[in-house]
Short mmCIF file of C-alpha atoms in Angstrom, two decimals:
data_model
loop_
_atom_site.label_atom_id
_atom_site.label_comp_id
_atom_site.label_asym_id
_atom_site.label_seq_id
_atom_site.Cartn_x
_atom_site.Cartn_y
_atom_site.Cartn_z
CA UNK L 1 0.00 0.00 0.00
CA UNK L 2 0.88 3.56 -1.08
CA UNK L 3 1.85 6.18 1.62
CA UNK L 4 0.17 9.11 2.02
CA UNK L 5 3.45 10.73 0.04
CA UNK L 6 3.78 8.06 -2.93
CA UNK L 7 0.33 8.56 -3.72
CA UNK L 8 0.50 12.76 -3.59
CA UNK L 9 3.51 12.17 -5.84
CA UNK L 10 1.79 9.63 -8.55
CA UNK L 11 -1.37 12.11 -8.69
CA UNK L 12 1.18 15.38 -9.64
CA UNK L 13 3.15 13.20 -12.08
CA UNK L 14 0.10 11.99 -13.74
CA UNK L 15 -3.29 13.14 -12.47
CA UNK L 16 -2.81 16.99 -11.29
CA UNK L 17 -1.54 18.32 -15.22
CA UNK L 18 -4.07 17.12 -16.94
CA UNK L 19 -5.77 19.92 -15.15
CA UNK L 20 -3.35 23.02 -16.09
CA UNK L 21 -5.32 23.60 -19.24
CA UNK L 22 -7.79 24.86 -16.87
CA UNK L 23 -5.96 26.56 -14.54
CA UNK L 24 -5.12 28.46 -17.61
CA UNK L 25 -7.89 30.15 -18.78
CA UNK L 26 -10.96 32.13 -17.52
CA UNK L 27 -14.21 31.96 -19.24
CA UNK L 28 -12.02 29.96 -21.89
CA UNK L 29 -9.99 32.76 -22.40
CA UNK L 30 -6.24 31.35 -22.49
CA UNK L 31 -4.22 33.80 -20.40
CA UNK L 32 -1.45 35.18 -22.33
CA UNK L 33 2.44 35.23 -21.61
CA UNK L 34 3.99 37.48 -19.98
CA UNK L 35 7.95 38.70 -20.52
CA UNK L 36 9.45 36.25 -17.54
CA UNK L 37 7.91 33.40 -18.90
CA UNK L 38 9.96 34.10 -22.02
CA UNK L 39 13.00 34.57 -20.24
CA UNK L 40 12.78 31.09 -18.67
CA UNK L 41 12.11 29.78 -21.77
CA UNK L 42 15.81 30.55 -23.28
CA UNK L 43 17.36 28.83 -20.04
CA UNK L 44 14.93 26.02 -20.58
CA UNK L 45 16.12 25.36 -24.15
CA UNK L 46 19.73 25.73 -23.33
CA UNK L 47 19.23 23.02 -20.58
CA UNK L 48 17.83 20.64 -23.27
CA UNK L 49 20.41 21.64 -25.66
CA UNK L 50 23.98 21.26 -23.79
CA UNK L 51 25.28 21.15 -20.60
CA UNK L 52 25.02 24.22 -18.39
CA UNK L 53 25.24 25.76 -14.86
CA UNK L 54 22.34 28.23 -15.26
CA UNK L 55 19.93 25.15 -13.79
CA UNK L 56 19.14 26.73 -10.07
CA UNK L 57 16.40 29.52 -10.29
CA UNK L 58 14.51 31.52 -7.64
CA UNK L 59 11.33 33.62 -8.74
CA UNK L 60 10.32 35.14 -5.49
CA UNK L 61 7.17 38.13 -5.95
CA UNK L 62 4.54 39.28 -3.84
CA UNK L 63 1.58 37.00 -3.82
CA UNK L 64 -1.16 37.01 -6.61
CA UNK L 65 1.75 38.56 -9.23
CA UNK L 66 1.53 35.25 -11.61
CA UNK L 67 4.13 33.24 -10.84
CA UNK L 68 1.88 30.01 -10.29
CA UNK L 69 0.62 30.80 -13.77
CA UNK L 70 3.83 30.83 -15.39
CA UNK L 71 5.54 27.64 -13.90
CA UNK L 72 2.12 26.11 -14.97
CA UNK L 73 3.03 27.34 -18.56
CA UNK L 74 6.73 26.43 -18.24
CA UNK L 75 5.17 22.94 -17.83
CA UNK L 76 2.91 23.27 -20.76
CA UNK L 77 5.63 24.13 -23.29
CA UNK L 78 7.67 21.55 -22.23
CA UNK L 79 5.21 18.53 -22.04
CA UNK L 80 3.52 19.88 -25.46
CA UNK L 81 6.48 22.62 -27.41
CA UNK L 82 9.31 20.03 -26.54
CA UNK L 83 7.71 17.17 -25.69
CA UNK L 84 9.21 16.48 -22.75
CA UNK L 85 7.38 13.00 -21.20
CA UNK L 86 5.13 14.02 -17.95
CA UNK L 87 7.36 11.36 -16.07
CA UNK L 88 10.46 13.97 -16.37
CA UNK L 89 8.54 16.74 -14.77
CA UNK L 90 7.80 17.31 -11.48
CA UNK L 91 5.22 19.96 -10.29
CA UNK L 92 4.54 20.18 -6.92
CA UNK L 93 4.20 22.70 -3.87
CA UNK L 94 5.33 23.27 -0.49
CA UNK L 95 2.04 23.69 1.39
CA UNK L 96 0.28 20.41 -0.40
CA UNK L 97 3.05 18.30 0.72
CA UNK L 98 2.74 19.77 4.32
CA UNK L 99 -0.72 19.52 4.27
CA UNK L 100 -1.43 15.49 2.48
CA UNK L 101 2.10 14.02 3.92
CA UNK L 102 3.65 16.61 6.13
CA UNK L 103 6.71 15.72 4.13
CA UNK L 104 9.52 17.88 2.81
CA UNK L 105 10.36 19.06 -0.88
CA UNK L 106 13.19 16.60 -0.62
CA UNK L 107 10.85 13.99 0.61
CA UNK L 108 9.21 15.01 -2.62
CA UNK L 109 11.60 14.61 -4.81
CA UNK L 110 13.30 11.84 -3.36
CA UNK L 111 9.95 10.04 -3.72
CA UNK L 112 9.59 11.32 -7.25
CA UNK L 113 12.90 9.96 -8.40
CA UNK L 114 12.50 6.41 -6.86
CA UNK L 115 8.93 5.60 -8.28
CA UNK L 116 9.70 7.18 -11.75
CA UNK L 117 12.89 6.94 -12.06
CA UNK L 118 14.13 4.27 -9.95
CA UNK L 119 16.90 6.44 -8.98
CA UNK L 120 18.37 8.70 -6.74
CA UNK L 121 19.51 12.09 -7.20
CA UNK L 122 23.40 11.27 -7.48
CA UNK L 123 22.41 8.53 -10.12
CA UNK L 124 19.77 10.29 -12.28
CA UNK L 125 21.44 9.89 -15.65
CA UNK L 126 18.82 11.69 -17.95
CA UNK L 127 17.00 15.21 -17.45
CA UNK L 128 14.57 15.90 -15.29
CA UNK L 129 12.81 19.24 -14.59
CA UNK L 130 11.62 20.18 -10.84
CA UNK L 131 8.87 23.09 -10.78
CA UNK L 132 8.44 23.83 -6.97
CA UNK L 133 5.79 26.20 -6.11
CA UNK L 134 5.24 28.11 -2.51
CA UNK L 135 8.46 26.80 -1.82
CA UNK L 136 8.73 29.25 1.73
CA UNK L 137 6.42 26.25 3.70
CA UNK L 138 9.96 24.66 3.44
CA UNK L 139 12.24 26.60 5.20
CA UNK L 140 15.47 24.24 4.02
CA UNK L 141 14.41 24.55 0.51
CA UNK L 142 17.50 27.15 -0.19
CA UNK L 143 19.67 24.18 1.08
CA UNK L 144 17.84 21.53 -0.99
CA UNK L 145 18.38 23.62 -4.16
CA UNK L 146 21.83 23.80 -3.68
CA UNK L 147 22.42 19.78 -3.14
CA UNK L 148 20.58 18.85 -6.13
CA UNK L 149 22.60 21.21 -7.95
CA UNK L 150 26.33 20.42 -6.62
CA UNK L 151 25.26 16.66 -7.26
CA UNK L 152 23.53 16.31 -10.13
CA UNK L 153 24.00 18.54 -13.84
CA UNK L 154 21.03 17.00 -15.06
CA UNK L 155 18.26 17.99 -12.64
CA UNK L 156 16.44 21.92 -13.84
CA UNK L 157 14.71 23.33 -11.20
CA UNK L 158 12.94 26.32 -10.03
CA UNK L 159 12.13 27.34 -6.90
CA UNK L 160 8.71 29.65 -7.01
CA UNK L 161 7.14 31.27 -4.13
CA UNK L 162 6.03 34.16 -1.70
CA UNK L 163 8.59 37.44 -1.46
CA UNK L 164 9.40 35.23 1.61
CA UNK L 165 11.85 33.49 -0.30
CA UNK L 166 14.02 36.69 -0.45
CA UNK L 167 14.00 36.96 3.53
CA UNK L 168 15.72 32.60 3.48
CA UNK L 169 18.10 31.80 1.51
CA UNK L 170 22.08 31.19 2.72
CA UNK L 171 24.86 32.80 0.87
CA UNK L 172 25.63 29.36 -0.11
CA UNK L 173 22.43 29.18 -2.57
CA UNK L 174 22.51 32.66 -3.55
CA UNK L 175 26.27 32.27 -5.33
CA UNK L 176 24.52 29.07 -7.18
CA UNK L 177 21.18 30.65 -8.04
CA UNK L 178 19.56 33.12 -10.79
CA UNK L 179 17.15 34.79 -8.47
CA UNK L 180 14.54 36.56 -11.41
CA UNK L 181 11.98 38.28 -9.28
CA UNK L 182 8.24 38.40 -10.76
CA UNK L 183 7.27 41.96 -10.24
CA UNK L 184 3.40 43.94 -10.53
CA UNK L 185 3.18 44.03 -13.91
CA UNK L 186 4.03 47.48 -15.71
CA UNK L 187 1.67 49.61 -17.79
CA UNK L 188 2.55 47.77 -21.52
CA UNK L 189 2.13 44.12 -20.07
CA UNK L 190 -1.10 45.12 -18.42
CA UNK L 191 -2.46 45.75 -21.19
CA UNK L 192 -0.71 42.61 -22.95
CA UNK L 193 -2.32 40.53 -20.78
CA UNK L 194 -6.09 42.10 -20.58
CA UNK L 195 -6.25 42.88 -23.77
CA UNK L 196 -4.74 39.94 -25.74
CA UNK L 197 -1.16 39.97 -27.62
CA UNK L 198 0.34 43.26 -29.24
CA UNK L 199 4.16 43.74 -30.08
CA UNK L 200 5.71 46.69 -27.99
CA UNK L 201 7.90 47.84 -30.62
CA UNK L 202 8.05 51.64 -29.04
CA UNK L 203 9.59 50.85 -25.62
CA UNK L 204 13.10 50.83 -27.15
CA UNK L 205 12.37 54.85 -28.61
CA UNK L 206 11.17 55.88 -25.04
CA UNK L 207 14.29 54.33 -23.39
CA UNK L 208 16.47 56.19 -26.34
CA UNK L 209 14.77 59.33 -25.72
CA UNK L 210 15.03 59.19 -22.09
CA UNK L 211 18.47 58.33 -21.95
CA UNK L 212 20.28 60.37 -25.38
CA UNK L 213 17.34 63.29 -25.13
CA UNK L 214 16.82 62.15 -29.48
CA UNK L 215 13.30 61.60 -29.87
CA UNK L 216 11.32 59.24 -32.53
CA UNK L 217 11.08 59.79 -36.12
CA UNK L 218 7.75 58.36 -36.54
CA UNK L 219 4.96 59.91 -34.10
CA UNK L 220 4.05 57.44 -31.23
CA UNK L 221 1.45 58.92 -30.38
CA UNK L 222 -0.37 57.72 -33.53
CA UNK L 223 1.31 54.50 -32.89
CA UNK L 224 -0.02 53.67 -29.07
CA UNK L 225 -3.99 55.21 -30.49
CA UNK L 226 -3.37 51.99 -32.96
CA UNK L 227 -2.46 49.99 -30.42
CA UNK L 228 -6.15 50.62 -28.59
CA UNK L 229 -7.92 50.65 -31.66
CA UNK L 230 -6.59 47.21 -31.85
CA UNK L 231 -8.05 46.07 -28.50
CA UNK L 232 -11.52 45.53 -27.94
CA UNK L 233 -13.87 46.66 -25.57
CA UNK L 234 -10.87 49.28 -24.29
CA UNK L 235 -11.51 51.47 -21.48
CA UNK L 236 -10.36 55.17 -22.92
CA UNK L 237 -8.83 55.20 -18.49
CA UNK L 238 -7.18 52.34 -18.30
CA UNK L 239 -4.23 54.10 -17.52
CA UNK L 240 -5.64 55.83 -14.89
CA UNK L 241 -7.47 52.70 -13.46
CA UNK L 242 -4.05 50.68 -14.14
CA UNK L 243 -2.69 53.69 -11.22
CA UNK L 244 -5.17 52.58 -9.01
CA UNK L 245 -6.04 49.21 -9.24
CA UNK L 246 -3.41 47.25 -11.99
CA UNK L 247 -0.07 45.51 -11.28
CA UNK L 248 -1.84 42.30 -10.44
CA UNK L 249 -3.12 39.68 -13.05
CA UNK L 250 -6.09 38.71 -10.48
CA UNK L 251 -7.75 42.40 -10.92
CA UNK L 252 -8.84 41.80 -15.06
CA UNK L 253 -11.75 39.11 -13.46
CA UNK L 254 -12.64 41.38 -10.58
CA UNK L 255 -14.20 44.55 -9.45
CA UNK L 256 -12.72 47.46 -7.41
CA UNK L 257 -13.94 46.25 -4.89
CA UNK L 258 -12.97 42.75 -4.99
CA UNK L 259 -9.45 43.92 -6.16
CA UNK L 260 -9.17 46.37 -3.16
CA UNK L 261 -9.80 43.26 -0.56
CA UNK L 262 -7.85 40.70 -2.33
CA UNK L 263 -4.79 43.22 -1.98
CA UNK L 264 -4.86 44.16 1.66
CA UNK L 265 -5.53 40.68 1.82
CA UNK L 266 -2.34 40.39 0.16
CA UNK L 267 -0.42 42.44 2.06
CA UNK L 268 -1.87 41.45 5.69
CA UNK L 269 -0.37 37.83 4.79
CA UNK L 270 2.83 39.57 3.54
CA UNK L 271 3.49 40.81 7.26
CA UNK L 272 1.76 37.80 9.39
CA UNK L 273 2.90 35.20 7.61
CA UNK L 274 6.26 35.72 5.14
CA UNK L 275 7.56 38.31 7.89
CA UNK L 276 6.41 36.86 11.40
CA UNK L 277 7.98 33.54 10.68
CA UNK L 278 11.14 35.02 10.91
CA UNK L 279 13.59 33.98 13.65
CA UNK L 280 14.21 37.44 15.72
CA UNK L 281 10.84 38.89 14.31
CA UNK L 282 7.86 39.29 16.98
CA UNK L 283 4.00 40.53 17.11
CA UNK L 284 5.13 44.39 17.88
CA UNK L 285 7.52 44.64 14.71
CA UNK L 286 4.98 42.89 12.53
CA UNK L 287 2.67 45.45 14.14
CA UNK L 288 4.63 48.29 12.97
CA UNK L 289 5.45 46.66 9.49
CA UNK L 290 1.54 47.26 9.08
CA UNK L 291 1.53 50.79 10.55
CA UNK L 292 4.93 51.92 8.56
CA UNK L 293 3.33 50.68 5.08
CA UNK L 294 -0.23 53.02 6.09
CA UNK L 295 2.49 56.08 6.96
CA UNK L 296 3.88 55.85 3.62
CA UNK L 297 0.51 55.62 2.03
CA UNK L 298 -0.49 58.79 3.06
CA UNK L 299 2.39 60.77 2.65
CA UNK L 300 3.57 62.97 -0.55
CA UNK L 301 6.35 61.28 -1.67
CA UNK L 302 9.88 62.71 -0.17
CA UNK L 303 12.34 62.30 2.17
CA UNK L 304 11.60 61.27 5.38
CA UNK L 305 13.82 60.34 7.95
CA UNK L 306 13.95 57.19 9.83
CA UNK L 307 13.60 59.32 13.36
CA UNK L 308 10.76 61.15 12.34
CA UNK L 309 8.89 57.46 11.30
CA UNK L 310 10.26 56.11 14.91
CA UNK L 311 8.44 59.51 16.34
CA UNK L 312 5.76 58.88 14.60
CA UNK L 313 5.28 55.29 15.19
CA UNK L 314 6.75 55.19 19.03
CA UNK L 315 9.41 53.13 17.89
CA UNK L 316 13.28 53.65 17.48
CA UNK L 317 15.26 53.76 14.73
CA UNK L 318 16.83 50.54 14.71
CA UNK L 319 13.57 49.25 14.52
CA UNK L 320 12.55 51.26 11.99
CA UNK L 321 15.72 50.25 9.47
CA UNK L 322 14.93 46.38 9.66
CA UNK L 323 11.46 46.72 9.31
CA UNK L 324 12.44 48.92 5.90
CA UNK L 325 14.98 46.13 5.28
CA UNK L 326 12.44 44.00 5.61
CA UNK L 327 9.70 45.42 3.78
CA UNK L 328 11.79 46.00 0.68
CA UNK L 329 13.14 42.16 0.48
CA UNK L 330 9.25 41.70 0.28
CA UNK L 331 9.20 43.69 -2.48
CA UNK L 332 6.36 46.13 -1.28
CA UNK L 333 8.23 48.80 -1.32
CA UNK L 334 11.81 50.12 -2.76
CA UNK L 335 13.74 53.17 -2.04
CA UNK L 336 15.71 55.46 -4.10
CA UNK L 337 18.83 57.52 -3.00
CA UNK L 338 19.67 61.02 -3.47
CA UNK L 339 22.26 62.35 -6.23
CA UNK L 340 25.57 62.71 -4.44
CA UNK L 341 28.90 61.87 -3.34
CA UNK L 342 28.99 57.97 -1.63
CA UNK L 343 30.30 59.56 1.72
CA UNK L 344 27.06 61.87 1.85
CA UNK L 345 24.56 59.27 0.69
CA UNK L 346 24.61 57.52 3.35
CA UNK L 347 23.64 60.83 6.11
CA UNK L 348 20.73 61.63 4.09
CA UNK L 349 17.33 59.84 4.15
CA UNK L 350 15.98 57.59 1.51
CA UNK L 351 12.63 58.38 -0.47
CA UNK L 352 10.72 55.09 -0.29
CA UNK L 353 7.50 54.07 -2.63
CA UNK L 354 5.64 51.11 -3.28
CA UNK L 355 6.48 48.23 -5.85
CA UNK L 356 3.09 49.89 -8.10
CA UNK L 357 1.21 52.71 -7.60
CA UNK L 358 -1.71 50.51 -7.09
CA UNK L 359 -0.41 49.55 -3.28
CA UNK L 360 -0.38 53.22 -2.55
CA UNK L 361 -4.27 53.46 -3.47
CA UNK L 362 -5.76 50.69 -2.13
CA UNK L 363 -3.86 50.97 1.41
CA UNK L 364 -5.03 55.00 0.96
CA UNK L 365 -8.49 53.66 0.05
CA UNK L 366 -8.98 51.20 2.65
CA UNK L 367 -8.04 54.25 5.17
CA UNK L 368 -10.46 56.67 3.46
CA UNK L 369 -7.70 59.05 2.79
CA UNK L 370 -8.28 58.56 -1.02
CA UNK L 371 -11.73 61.22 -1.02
CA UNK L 372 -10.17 63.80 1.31
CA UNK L 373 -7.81 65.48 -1.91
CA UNK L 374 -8.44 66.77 -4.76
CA UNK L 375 -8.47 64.69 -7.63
CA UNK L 376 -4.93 66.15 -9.45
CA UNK L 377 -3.44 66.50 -6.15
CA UNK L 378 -4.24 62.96 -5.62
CA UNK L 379 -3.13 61.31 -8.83
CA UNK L 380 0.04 63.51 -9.23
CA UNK L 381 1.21 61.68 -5.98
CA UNK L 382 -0.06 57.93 -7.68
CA UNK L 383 1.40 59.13 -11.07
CA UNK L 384 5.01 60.14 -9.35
CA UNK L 385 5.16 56.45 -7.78
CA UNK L 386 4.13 54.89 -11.07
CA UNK L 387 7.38 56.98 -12.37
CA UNK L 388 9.12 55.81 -9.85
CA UNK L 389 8.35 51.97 -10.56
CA UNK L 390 8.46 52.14 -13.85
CA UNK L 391 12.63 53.29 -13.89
CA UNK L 392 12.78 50.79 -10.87
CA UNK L 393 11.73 47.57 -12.58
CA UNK L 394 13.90 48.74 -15.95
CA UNK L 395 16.64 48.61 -13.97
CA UNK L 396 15.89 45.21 -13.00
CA UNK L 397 15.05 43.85 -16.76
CA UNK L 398 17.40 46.04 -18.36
CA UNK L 399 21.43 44.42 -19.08
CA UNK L 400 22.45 47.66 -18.95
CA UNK L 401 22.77 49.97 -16.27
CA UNK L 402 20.80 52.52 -15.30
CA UNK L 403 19.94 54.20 -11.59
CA UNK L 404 17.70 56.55 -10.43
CA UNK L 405 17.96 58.93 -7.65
CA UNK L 406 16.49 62.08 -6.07
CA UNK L 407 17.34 65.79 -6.34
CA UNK L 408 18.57 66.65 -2.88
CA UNK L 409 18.95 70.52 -3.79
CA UNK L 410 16.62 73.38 -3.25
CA UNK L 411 14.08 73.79 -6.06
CA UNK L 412 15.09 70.00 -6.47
CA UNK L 413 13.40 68.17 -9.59
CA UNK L 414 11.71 64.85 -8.66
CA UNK L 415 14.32 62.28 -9.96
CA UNK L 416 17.70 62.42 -11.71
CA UNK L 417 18.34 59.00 -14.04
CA UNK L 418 21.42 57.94 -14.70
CA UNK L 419 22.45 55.31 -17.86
CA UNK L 420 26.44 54.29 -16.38
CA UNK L 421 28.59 56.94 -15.60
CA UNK L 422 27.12 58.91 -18.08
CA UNK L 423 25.31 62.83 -17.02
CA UNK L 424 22.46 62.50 -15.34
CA UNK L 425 18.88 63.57 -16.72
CA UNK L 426 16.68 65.63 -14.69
CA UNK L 427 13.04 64.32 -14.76
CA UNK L 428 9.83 66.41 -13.77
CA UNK L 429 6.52 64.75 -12.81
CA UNK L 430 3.55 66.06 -13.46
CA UNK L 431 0.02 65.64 -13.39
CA UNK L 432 -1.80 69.15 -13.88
CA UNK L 433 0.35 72.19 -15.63
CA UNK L 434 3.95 72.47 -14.73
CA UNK L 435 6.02 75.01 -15.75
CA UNK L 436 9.95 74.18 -16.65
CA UNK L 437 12.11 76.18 -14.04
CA UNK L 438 12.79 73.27 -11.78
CA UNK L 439 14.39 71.21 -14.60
CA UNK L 440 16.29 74.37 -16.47
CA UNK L 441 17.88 74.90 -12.78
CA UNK L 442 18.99 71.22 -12.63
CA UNK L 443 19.96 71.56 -16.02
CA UNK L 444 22.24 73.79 -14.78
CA UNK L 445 23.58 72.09 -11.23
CA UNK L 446 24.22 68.70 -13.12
CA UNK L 447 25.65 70.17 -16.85
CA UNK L 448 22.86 68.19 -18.69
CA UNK L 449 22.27 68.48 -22.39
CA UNK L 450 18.24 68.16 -21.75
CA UNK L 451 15.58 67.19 -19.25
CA UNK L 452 12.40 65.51 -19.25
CA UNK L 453 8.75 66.66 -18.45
CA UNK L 454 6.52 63.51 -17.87
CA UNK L 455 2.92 65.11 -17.69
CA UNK L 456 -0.72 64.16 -18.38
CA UNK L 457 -1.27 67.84 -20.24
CA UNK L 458 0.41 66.71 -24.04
CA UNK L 459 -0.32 63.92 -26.33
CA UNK L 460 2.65 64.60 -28.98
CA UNK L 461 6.10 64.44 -27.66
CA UNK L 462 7.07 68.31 -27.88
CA UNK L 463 11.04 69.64 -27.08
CA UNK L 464 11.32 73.32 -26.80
CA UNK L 465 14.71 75.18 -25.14
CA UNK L 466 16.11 71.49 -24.63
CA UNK L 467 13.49 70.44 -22.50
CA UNK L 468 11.42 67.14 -23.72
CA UNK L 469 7.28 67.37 -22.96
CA UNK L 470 6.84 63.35 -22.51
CA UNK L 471 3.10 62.62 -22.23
CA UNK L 472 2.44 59.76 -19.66
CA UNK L 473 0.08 57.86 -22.21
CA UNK L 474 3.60 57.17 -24.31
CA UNK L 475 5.73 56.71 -20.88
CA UNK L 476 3.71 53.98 -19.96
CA UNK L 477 4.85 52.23 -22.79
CA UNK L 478 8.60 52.38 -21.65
#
């Protein structure tokens, strides 16, 4: 007779997948693919191909992102792109093997690799493929990864799971690893994913723009009102409801009101669960995790120092770092330093937003603080953290380098981005009319060629007296 292991294994080797064709689609709608899935794909067919060490990944993300969805497609193009036999794939996750066996992942795959295999992992002699979801219920799966790795080149695995995962694994993983985060999806793969398949072929002339102050030779503007022609049934403020309510795949088959409590949902489990099972982490700093993450919701975006939060929150400031320490390995929230020397970076405070603006308005909604402005007062604080964002994640999907920091000077602009070594580009955020004295005095500080005016007020990209009007609609494409 089976036990209660053996038999979870047999039914996600050859009962469970035969039910991902569901899990893929809603209202037989097949969800579309979004850019990490292609990434993993190129690993994927060099592991097939030839022998390589790129075999260990991580994809850590803040829960409901989509990274279920896209080891469940991983599986799909492998079983029916490369037909890879069923037997040579394991899919499984750390809270169902808690929960059926109370077994481990290597339990799991020690299980897995005896009944299909009749082998072990130092004798596996063909290649295999481990997908291993909410990996965090395991807390040695960091040290599992890197056994089956130093012991076997023909075992590809990935390790999926809660932003947990970041707060885990040993240095001895992390110099073995790829760690590829799955962040809230930006503006252009929002509307990739609602709205069916379109080629972004202007993201490349934004990032040009941005970064050598040339701008397009065709007009994008044209180009993006083709792109929604293209779609159908396309909401005219999508952009402006993307602000609010978008970065998460679950929001297309929901409400705003279902959206707003599956977040704080979200973000409640982010702080009692990933957090509080920390070692050295109790009830009062997973209290103030909460309260810190409200504080930043309802203030304008700027500098604020970690003694003023430990004021505020009757707290101290050691307290205050690790809970930001911590909070950013979650990937809630990410800071940003200011423009100057190394030795004065560190004695000045940090600006800190949230991972999409989206956070910032549903915490802000759930307080009621979202009615109390004015409506352009209000979105020019959602549209500066959307800026924000958007030049955070493109320095994490972008091989080259590229930073972004704040204007710590008087009559400061809102963020300086830098491409290398090379001078900085003052950028102005705007939602409402904004007139172009901030960025001709950075201009000045920082010797730049040109600056940039993001704003809501154009639909053409205009450059008069070296400054560059960038309308947000064509940003968002970036």
């Amino acid at each position: 007779m089976n036990s209660p292991l053996e038999t979870h294994i047999q039914n996600q080797v050859l009962i469970r997948p035969t039910k991902f064709s569901d899990d893929l689609k809603h209202n037989n709608k097949t969800f579309q693919h979004r850019a990490d899935y292609y990434e993993m794909i190129k690993y994927i067919n060099t592991f097939l191909d030839e022998d390589t060490n790129n075999r260990y990944f991580l994809l850590p993300g803040i829960r409901g992102v989509g990274k279920t969805t896209i080891l469940i497609q991983l599986y799909e193009y492998l079983t029916k792109e490369k037909q890879v036999s069923p037997t040579d794939i394991l899919y499984i996750t750390g809270d169902n093997l808690k929960r059926m066996s109370n077994s481990s992942i290597m339990d799991g795959i020690n299980s897995y690799l005896d009944i299909f295999h009749n082998a072990t992992v130092e004798s596996i002699d063909k290649k295999i493929f481990l997908l291993i979801d909410e990996a965090q219920h395991d807390k040695d799966w960091s040290i599992v990864g890197k056994i089956l790795y130093d012991t076997s080149k023909n075992i590809f695995m990935i390790f999926s799971g809660s932003s947990a995962l970041e707060l885990e694994y040993n240095a001895d993983s992390a110099r073995r690893m790829l760690k590829m985060p799955v962040c809230p999806l930006t503006y252009s793969q929002h509307l990739k994913l609602k709205y069916d398949y379109f080629k972004n072929t202007i993201s490349k002339e934004i990032i040009d723009l941005i970064f050598t102050g040339k701008l397009p030779e065709r007009n994008l503007d044209i180009e993006i009102l083709n792109i929604y022609s293209s779609f159908k049934n396309y909401n005219p403020k999508e952009l402006e409801c993307f602000m609010q309510y978008g970065g998460f795949p679950s929001s297309f088959n929901q409400n705003t009101n279902e959206t707003i409590k599956t977040v704080i949902d979200m973000i409640n489990k982010v702080i009692t669960t990933d957090i509080d099972n920390l070692k050295g982490i109790n009830g009062q700093t997973t209290y103030l995790a909460s309260q810190l993450l409200y504080f930043f919701a309802l203030q304008n975006p700027g500098e604020i120092s970690k003694g003023s939060m430990a004021n505020h929150l009757d707290s101290n400031k050691m307290t205050i770092n690790k809970i930001l320490e911590l909070l950013e390995k979650t990937q809630l929230i990410f800071h940003i330093e200011p423009f100057t020397s190394s030795a004065k970076r560190t004695t000045k405070p940090f600006k800190y937003y949230f991972a999409t603006s989206s956070l910032k308005h549903i915490l802000s909604t759930n307080l009621g603080n979202a009615n109390l402005e004015a409506k352009e007062a209000y979105m020019g604080k959602l549209f500066e953290n959307y800026v924000a964002s958007s030049f955070f994640n493109l320095k994490n999907r972008s091989e080259t380098m590229y930073n972004t920091y704040y204007d710590a000077n008087k009559k400061n602009v809102d963020f300086l981005v830098q491409k290398g070594l090379e001078t900085p580009v003052p950028i102005e955020v705007s939602w409402g009319k904004k007139n172009k004295s901030q960025v001709k005095t950075a201009m000045k500080k920082y010797k730049a060629p040109y600056s940039v005016i993001i704003s809501n007020t154009t639909r053409k990209i205009v450059k008069e007296d070296n400054v560059i009007y960038l309308p947000i609609e064509i940003f968002s494409f970036m």
